[in-house]
JSON list of C-alpha atoms in Angstrom, two decimals:
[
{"chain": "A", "resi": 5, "resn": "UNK", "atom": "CA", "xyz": [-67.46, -2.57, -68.71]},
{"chain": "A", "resi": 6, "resn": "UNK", "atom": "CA", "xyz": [-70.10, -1.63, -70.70]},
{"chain": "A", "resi": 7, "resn": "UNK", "atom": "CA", "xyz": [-71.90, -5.00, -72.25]},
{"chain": "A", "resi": 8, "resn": "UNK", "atom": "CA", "xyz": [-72.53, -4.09, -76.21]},
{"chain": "A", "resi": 9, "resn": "UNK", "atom": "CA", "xyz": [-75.26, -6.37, -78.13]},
{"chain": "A", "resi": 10, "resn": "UNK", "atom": "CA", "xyz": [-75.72, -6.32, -81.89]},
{"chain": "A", "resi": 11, "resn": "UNK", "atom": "CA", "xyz": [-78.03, -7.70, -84.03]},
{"chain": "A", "resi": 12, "resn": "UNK", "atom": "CA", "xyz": [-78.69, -9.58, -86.59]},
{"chain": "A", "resi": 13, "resn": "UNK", "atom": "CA", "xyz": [-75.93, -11.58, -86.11]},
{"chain": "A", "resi": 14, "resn": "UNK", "atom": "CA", "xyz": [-75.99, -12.99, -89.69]},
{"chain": "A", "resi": 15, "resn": "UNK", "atom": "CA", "xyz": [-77.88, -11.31, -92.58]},
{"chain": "A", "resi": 16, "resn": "UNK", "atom": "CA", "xyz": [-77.54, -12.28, -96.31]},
{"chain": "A", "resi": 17, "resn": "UNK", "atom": "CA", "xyz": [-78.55, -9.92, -98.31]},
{"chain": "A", "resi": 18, "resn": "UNK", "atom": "CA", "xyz": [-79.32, -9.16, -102.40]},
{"chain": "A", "resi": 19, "resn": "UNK", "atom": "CA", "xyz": [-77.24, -7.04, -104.18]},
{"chain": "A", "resi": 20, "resn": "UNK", "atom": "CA", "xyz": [-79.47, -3.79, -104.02]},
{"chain": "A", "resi": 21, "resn": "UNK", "atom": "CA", "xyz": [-81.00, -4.03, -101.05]},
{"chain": "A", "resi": 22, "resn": "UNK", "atom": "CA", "xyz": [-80.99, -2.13, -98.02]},
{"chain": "A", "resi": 23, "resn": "UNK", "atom": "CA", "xyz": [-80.20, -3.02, -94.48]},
{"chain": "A", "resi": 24, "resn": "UNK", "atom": "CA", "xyz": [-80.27, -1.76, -90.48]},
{"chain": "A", "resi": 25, "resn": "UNK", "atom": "CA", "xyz": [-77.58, -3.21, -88.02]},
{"chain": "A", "resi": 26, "resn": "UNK", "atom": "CA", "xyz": [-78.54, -2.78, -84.44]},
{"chain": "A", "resi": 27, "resn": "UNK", "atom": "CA", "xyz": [-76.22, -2.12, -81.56]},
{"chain": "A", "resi": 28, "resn": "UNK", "atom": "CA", "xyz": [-77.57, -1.61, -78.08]},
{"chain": "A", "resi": 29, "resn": "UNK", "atom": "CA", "xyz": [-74.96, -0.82, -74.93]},
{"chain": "A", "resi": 30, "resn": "UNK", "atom": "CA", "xyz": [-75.70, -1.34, -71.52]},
{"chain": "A", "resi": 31, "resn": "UNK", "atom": "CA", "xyz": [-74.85, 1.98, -70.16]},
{"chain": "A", "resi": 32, "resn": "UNK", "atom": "CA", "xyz": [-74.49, 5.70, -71.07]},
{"chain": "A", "resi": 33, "resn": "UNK", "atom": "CA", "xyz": [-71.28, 6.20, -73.41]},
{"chain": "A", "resi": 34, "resn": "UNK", "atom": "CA", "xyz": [-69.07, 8.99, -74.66]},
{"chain": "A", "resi": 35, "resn": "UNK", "atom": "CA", "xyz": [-69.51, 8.35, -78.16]},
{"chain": "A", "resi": 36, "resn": "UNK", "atom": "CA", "xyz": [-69.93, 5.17, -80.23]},
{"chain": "A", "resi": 37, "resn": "UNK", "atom": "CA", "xyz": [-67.94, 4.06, -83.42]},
{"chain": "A", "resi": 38, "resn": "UNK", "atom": "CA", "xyz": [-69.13, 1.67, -86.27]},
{"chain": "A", "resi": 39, "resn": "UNK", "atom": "CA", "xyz": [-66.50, -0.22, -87.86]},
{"chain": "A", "resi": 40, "resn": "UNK", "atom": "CA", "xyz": [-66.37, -2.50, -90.86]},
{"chain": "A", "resi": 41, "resn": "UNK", "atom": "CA", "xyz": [-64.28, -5.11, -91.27]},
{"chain": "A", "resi": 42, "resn": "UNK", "atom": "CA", "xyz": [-62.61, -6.94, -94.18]},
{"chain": "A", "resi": 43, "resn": "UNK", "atom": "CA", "xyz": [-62.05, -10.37, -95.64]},
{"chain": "A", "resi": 44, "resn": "UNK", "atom": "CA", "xyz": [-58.07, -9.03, -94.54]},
{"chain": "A", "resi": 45, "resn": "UNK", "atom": "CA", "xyz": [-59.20, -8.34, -91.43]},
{"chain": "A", "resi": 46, "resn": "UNK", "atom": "CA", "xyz": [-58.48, -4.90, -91.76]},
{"chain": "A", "resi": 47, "resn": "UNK", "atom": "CA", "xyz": [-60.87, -2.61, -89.66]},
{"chain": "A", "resi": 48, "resn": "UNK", "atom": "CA", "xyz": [-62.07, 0.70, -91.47]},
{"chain": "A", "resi": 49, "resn": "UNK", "atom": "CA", "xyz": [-63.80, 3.35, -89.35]},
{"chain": "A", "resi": 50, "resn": "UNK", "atom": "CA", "xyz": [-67.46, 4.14, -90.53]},
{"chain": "A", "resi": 51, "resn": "UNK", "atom": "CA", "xyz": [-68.89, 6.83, -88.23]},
{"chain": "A", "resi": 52, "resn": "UNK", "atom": "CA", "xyz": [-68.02, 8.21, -84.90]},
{"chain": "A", "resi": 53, "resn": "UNK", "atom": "CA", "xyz": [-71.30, 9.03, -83.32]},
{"chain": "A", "resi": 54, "resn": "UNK", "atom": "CA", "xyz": [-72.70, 9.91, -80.36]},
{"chain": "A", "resi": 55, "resn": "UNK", "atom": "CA", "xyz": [-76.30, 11.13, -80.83]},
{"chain": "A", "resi": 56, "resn": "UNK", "atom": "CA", "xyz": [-78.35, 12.19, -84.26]},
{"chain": "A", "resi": 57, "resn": "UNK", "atom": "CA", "xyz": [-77.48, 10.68, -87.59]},
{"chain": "A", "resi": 58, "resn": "UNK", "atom": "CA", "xyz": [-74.42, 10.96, -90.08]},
{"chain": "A", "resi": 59, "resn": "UNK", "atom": "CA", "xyz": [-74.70, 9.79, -93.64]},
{"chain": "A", "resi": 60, "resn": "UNK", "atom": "CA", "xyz": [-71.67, 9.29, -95.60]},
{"chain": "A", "resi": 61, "resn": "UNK", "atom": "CA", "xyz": [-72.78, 7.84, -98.91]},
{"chain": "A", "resi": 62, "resn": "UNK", "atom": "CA", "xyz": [-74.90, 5.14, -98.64]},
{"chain": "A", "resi": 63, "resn": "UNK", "atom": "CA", "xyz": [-74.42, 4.34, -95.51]},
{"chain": "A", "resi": 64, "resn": "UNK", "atom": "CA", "xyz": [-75.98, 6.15, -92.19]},
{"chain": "A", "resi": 65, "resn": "UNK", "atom": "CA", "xyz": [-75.98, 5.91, -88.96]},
{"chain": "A", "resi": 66, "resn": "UNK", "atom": "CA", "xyz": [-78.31, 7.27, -85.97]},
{"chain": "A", "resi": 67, "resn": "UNK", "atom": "CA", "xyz": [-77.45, 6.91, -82.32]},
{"chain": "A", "resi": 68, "resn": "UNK", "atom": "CA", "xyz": [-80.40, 7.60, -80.14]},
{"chain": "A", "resi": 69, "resn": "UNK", "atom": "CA", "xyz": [-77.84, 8.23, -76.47]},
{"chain": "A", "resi": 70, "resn": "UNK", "atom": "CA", "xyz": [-80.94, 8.01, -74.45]},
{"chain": "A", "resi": 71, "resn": "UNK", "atom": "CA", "xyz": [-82.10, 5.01, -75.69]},
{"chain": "A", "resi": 72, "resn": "UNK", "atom": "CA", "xyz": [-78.52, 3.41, -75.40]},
{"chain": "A", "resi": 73, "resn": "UNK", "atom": "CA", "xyz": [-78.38, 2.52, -79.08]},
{"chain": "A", "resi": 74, "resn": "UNK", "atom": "CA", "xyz": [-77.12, 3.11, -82.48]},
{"chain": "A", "resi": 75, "resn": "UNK", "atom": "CA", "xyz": [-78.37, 1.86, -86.07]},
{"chain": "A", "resi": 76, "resn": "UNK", "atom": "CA", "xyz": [-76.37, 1.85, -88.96]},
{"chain": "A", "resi": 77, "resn": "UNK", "atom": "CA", "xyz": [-78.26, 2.14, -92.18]},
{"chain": "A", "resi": 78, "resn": "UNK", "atom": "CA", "xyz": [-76.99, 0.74, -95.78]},
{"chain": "A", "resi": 79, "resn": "UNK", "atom": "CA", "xyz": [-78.38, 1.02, -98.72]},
{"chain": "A", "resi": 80, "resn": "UNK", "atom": "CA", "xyz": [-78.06, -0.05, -102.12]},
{"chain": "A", "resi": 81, "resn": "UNK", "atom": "CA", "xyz": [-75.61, -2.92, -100.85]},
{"chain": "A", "resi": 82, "resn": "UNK", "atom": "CA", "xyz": [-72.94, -3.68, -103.02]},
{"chain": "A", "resi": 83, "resn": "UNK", "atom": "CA", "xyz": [-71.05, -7.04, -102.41]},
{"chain": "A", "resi": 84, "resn": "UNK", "atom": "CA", "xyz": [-67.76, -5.51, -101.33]},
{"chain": "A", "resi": 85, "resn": "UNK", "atom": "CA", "xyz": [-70.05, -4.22, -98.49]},
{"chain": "A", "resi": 86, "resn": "UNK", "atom": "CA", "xyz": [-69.86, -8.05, -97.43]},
{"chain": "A", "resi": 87, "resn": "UNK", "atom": "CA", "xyz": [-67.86, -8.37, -93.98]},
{"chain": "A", "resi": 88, "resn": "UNK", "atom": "CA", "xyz": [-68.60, -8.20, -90.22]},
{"chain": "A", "resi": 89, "resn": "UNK", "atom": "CA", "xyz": [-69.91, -4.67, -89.05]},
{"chain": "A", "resi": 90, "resn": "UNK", "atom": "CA", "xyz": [-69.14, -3.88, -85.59]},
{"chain": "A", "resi": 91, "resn": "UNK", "atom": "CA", "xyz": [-69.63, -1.47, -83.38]},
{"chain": "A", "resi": 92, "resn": "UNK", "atom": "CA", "xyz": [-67.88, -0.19, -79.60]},
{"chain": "A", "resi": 93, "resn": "UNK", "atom": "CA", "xyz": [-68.80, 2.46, -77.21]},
{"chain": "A", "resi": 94, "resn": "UNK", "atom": "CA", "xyz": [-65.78, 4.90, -77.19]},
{"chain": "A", "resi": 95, "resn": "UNK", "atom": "CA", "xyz": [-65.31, 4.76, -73.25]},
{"chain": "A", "resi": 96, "resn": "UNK", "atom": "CA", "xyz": [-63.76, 1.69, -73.20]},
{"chain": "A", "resi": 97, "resn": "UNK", "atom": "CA", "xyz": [-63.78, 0.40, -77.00]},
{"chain": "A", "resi": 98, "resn": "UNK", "atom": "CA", "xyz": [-65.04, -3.38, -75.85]},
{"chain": "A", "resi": 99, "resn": "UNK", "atom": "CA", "xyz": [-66.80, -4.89, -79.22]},
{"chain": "A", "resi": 100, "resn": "UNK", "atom": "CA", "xyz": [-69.76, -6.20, -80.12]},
{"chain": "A", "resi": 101, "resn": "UNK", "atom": "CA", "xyz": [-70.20, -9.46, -81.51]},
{"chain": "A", "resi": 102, "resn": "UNK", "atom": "CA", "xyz": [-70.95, -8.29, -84.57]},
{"chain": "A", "resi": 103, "resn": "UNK", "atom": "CA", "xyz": [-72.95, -8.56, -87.99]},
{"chain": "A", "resi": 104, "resn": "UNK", "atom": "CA", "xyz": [-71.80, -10.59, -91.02]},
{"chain": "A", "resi": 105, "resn": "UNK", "atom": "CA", "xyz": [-72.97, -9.46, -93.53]},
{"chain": "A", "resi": 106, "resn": "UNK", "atom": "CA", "xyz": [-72.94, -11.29, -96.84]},
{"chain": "A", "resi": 107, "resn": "UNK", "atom": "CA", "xyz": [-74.12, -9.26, -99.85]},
{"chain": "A", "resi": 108, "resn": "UNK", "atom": "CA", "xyz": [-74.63, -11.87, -103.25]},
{"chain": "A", "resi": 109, "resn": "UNK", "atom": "CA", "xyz": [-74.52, -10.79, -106.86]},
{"chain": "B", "resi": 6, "resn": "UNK", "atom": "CA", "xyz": [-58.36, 9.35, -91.23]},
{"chain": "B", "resi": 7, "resn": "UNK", "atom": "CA", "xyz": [-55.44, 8.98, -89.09]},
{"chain": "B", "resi": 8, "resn": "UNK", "atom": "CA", "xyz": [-52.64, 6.25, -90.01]},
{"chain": "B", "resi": 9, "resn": "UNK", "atom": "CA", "xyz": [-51.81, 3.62, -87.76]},
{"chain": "B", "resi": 10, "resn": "UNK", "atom": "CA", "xyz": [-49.51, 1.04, -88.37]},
{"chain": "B", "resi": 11, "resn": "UNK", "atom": "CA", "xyz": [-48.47, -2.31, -87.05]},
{"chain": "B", "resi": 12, "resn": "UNK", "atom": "CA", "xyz": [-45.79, -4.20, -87.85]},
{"chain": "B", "resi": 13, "resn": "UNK", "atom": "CA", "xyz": [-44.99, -7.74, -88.71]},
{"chain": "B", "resi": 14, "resn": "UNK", "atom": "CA", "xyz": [-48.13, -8.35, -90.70]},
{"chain": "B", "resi": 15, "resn": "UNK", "atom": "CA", "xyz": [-47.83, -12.04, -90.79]},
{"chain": "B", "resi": 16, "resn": "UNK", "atom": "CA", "xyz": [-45.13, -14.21, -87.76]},
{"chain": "B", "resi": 17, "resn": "UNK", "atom": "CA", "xyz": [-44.27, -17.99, -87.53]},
{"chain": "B", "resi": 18, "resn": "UNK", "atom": "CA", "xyz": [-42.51, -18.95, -84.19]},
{"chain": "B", "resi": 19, "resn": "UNK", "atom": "CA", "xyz": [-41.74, -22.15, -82.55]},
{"chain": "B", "resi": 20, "resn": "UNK", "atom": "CA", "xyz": [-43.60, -22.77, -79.39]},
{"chain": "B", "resi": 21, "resn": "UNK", "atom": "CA", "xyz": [-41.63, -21.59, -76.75]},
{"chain": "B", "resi": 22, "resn": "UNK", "atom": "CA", "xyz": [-39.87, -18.43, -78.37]},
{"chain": "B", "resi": 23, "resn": "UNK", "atom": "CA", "xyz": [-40.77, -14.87, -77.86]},
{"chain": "B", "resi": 24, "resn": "UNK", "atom": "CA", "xyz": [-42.79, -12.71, -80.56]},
{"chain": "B", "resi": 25, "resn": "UNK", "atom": "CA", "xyz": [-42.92, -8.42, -80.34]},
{"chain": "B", "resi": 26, "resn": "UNK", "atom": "CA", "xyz": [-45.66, -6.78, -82.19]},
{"chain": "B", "resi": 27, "resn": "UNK", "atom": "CA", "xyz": [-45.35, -3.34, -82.71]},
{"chain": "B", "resi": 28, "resn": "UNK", "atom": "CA", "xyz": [-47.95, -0.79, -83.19]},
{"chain": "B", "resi": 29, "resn": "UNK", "atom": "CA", "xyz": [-46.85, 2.94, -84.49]},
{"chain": "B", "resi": 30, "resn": "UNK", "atom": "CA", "xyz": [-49.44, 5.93, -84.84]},
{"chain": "B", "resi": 31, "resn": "UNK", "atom": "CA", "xyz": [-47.77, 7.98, -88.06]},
{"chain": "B", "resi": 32, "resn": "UNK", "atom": "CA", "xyz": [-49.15, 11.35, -87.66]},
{"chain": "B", "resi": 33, "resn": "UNK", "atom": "CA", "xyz": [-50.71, 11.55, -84.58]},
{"chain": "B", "resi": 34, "resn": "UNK", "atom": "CA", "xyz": [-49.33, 11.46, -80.64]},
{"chain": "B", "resi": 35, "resn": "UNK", "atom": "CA", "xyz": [-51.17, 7.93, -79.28]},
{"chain": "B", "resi": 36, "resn": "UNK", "atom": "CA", "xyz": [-52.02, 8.68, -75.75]},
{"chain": "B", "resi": 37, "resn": "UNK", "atom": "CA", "xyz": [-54.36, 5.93, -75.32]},
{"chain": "B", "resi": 38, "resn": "UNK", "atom": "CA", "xyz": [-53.58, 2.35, -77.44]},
{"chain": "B", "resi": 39, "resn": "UNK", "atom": "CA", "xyz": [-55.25, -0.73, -77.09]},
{"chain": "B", "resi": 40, "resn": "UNK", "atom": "CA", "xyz": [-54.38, -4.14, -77.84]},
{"chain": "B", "resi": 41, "resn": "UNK", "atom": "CA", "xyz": [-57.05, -6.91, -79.07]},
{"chain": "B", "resi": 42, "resn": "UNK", "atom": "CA", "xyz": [-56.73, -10.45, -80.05]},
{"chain": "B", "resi": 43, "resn": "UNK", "atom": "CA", "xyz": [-59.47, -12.37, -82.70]},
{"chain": "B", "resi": 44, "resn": "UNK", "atom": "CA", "xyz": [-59.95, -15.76, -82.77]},
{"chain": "B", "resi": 45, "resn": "UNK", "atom": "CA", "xyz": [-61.41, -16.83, -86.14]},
{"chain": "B", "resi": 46, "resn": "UNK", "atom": "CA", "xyz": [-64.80, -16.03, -86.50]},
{"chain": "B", "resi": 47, "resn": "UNK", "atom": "CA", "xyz": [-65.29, -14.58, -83.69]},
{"chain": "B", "resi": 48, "resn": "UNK", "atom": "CA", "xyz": [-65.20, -10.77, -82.22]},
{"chain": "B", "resi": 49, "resn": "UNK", "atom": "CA", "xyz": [-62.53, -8.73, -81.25]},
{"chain": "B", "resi": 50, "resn": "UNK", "atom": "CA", "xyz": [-61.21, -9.45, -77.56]},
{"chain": "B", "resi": 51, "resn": "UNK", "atom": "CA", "xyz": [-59.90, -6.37, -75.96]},
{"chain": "B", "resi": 52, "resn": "UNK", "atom": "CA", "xyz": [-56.59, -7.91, -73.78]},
{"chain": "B", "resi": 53, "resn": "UNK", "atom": "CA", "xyz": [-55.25, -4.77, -72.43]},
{"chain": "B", "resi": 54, "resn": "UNK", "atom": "CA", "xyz": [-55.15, -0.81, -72.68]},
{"chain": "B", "resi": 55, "resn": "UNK", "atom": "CA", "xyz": [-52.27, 1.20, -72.28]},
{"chain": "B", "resi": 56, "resn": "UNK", "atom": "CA", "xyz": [-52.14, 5.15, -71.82]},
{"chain": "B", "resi": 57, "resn": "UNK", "atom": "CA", "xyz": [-48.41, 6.46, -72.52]},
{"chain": "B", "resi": 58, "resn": "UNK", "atom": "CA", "xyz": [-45.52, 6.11, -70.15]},
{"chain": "B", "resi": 59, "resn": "UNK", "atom": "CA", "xyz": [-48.19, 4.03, -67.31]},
{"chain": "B", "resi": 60, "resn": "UNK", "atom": "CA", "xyz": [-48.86, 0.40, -66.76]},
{"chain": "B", "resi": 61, "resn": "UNK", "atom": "CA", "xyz": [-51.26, -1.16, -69.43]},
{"chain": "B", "resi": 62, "resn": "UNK", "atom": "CA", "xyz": [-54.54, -2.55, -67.85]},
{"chain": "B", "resi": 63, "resn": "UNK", "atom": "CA", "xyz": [-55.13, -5.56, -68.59]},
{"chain": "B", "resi": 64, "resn": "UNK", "atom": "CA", "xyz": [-58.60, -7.33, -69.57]},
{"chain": "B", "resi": 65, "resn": "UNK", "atom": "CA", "xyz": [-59.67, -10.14, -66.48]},
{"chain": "B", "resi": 66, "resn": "UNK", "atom": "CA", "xyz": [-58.21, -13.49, -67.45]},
{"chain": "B", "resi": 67, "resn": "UNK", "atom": "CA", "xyz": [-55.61, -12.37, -69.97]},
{"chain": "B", "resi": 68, "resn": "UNK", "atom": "CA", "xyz": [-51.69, -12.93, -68.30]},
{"chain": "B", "resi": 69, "resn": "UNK", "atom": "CA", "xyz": [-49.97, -10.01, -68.15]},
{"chain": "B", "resi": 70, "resn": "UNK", "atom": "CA", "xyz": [-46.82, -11.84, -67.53]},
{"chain": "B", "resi": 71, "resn": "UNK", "atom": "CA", "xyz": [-47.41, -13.64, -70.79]},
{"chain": "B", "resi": 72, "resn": "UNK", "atom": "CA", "xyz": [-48.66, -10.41, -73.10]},
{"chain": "B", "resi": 73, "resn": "UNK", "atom": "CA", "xyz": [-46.16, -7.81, -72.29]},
{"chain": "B", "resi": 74, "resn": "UNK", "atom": "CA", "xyz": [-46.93, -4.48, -73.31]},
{"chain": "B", "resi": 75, "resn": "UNK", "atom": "CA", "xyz": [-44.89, -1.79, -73.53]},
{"chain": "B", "resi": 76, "resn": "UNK", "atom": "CA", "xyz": [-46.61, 1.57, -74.25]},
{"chain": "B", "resi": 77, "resn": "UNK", "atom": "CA", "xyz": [-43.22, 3.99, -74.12]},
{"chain": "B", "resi": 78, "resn": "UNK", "atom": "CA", "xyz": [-43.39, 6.67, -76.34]},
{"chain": "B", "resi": 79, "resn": "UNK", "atom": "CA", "xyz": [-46.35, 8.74, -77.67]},
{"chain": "B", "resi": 80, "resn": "UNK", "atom": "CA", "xyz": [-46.12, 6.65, -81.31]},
{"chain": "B", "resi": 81, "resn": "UNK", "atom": "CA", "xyz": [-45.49, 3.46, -80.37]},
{"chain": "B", "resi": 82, "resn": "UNK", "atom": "CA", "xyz": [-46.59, 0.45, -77.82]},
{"chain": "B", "resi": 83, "resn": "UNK", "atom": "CA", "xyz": [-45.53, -3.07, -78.17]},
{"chain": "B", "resi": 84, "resn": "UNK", "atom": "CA", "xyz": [-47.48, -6.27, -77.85]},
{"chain": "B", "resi": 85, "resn": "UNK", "atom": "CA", "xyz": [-44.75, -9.46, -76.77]},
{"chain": "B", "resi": 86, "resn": "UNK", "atom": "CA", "xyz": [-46.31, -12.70, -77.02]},
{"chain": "B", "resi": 87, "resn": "UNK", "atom": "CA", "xyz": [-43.79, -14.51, -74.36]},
{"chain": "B", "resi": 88, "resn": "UNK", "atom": "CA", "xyz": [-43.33, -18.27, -74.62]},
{"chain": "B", "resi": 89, "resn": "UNK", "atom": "CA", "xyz": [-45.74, -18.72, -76.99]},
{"chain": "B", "resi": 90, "resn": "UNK", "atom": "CA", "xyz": [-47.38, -21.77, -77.36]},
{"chain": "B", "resi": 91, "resn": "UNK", "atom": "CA", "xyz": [-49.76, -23.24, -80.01]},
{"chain": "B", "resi": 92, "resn": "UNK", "atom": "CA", "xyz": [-52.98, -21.89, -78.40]},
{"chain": "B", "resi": 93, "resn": "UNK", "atom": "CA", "xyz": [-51.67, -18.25, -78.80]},
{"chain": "B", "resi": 94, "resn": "UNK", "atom": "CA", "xyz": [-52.13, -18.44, -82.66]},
{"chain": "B", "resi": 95, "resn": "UNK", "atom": "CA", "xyz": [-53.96, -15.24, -83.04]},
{"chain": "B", "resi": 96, "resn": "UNK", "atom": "CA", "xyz": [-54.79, -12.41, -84.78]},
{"chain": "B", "resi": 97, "resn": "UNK", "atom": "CA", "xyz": [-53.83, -9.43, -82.83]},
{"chain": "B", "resi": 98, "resn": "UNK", "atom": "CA", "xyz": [-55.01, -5.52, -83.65]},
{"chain": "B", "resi": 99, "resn": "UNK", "atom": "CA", "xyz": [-53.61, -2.45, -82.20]},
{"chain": "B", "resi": 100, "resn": "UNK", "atom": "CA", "xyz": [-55.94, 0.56, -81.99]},
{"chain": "B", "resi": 101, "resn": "UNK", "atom": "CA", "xyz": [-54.75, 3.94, -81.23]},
{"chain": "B", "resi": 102, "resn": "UNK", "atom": "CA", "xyz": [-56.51, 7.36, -80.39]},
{"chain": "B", "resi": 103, "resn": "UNK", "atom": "CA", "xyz": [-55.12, 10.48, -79.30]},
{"chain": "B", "resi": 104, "resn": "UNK", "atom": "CA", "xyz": [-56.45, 11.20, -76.09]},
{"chain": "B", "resi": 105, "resn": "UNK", "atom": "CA", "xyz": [-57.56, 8.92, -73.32]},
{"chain": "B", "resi": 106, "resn": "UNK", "atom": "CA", "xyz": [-61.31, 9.11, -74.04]},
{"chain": "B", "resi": 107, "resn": "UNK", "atom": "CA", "xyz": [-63.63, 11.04, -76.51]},
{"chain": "B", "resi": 108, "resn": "UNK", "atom": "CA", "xyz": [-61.90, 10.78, -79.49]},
{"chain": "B", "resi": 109, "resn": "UNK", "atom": "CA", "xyz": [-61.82, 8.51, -82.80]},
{"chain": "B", "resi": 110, "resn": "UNK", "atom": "CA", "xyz": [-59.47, 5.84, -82.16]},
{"chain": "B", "resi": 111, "resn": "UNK", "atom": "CA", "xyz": [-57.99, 4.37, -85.44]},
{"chain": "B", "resi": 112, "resn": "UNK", "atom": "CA", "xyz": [-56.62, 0.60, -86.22]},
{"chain": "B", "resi": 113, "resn": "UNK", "atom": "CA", "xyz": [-53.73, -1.17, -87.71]},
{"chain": "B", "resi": 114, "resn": "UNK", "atom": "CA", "xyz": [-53.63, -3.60, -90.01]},
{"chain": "B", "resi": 115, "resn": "UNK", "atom": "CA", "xyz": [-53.21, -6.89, -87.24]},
{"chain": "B", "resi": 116, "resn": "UNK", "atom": "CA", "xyz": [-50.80, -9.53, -87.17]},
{"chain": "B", "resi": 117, "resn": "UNK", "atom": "CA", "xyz": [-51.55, -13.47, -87.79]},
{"chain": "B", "resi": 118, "resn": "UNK", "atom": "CA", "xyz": [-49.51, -14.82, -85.38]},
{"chain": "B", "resi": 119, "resn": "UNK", "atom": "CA", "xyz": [-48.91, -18.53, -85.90]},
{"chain": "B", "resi": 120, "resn": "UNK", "atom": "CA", "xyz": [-47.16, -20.71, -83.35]},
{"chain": "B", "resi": 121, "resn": "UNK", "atom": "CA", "xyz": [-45.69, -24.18, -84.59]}
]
């Protein structure tokens, strides 16, 4: 399967500030999804990409196929942006290890 | 986005019983699901995909006799933890996308499985 890193693994941030998640994939993919998870463990879907850049709000993302990565871009972080960010090539939708992020007041 | 549901949220079982999970996609036809298990802290583990009315394929290392999964109809598959023993405390996630590959695939809400 196709091996999926992401980095930082941990990042604390300031409420306000902006941030870029990394995930780089071993191998060419159909498309790549970001995902967001919650202190429920619930897992919302935050961009299905699989080349240029989507914004929704204040968050973006840019997958660069070629390049076998994807950044996801968020800005103005809130804390209920706090949570583990992860991300999976479609073909075979093995995860990452993820980000936590941790956003304080 | 599309609504996928799994059902019970939360399950307590005595080691050695049986436990079904089910997984339903609510307005959308599921050809592809998959089935993960998280350990806490720690990423999600894909255990098995399963395209509607074949075989699920199952991750390397993960018993298929033990995780039966049951992918029958285009709206529902079914995760059964068999003889389930402490170490199989979980949380386990359904996903679910409508065609085998190249499409969104959407998740349900999981189910803490605890084993006593």
């Amino acid at each position: 399967g196709i091996q999926v890193e992401q980095s930082p693994p941990d990042l604390i941030l300031q409420e306000g500030a902006n941030s870029t998640l990394r995930c780089n994939f071993s191998d060419s993919v159909n498309n790549l999804q970001w995902f967001h998870q919650n202190p429920w463990g619930q897992l919302i879907n935050l961009f299905y990409i699989p080349s240029g850049t989507k914004q929704n709000g204040r968050l973006s993302a840019t997958t660069v196929a070629t390049e076998r990565y994807s950044l996801l871009y968020i800005s103005s972080s809130q804390t209920t942006d706090s949570g583990v960010y992860f991300c999976a090539p479609n073909n075979d939708m093995r995860f990452g290890a993820g980000t936590r992020l941790t956003v304080k007041p | 986005g599309a609504v996928v549901s799994q059902h019970p949220s939360r399950v307590i079982c005595k080691s050695g019983t049986s436990v079904k999970i089910e997984c339903r996609s609510l307005d959308f036809q599921a050809t592809t699901m998959f089935w993960y298990r998280q350990f806490p802290k720690q990423s999600l583990m894909l255990m098995a995909t399963s395209n509607e009315g074949s075989k699920a394929t199952y991750e390397q290392g993960v018993e298929k006799d033990k995780f039966l999964i049951n992918h029958a109809s285009l709206t529902l598959s079914t995760l059964t933890v068999t003889s389930a023993h402490p170490e199989d405390s979980s949380f386990y996630i359904c996903s679910a996308r409508p065609s085998v590959t190249a499409v969104e695939a959407f998740f349900g809400q999981g189910t803490r499985l605890t084993v006593v």
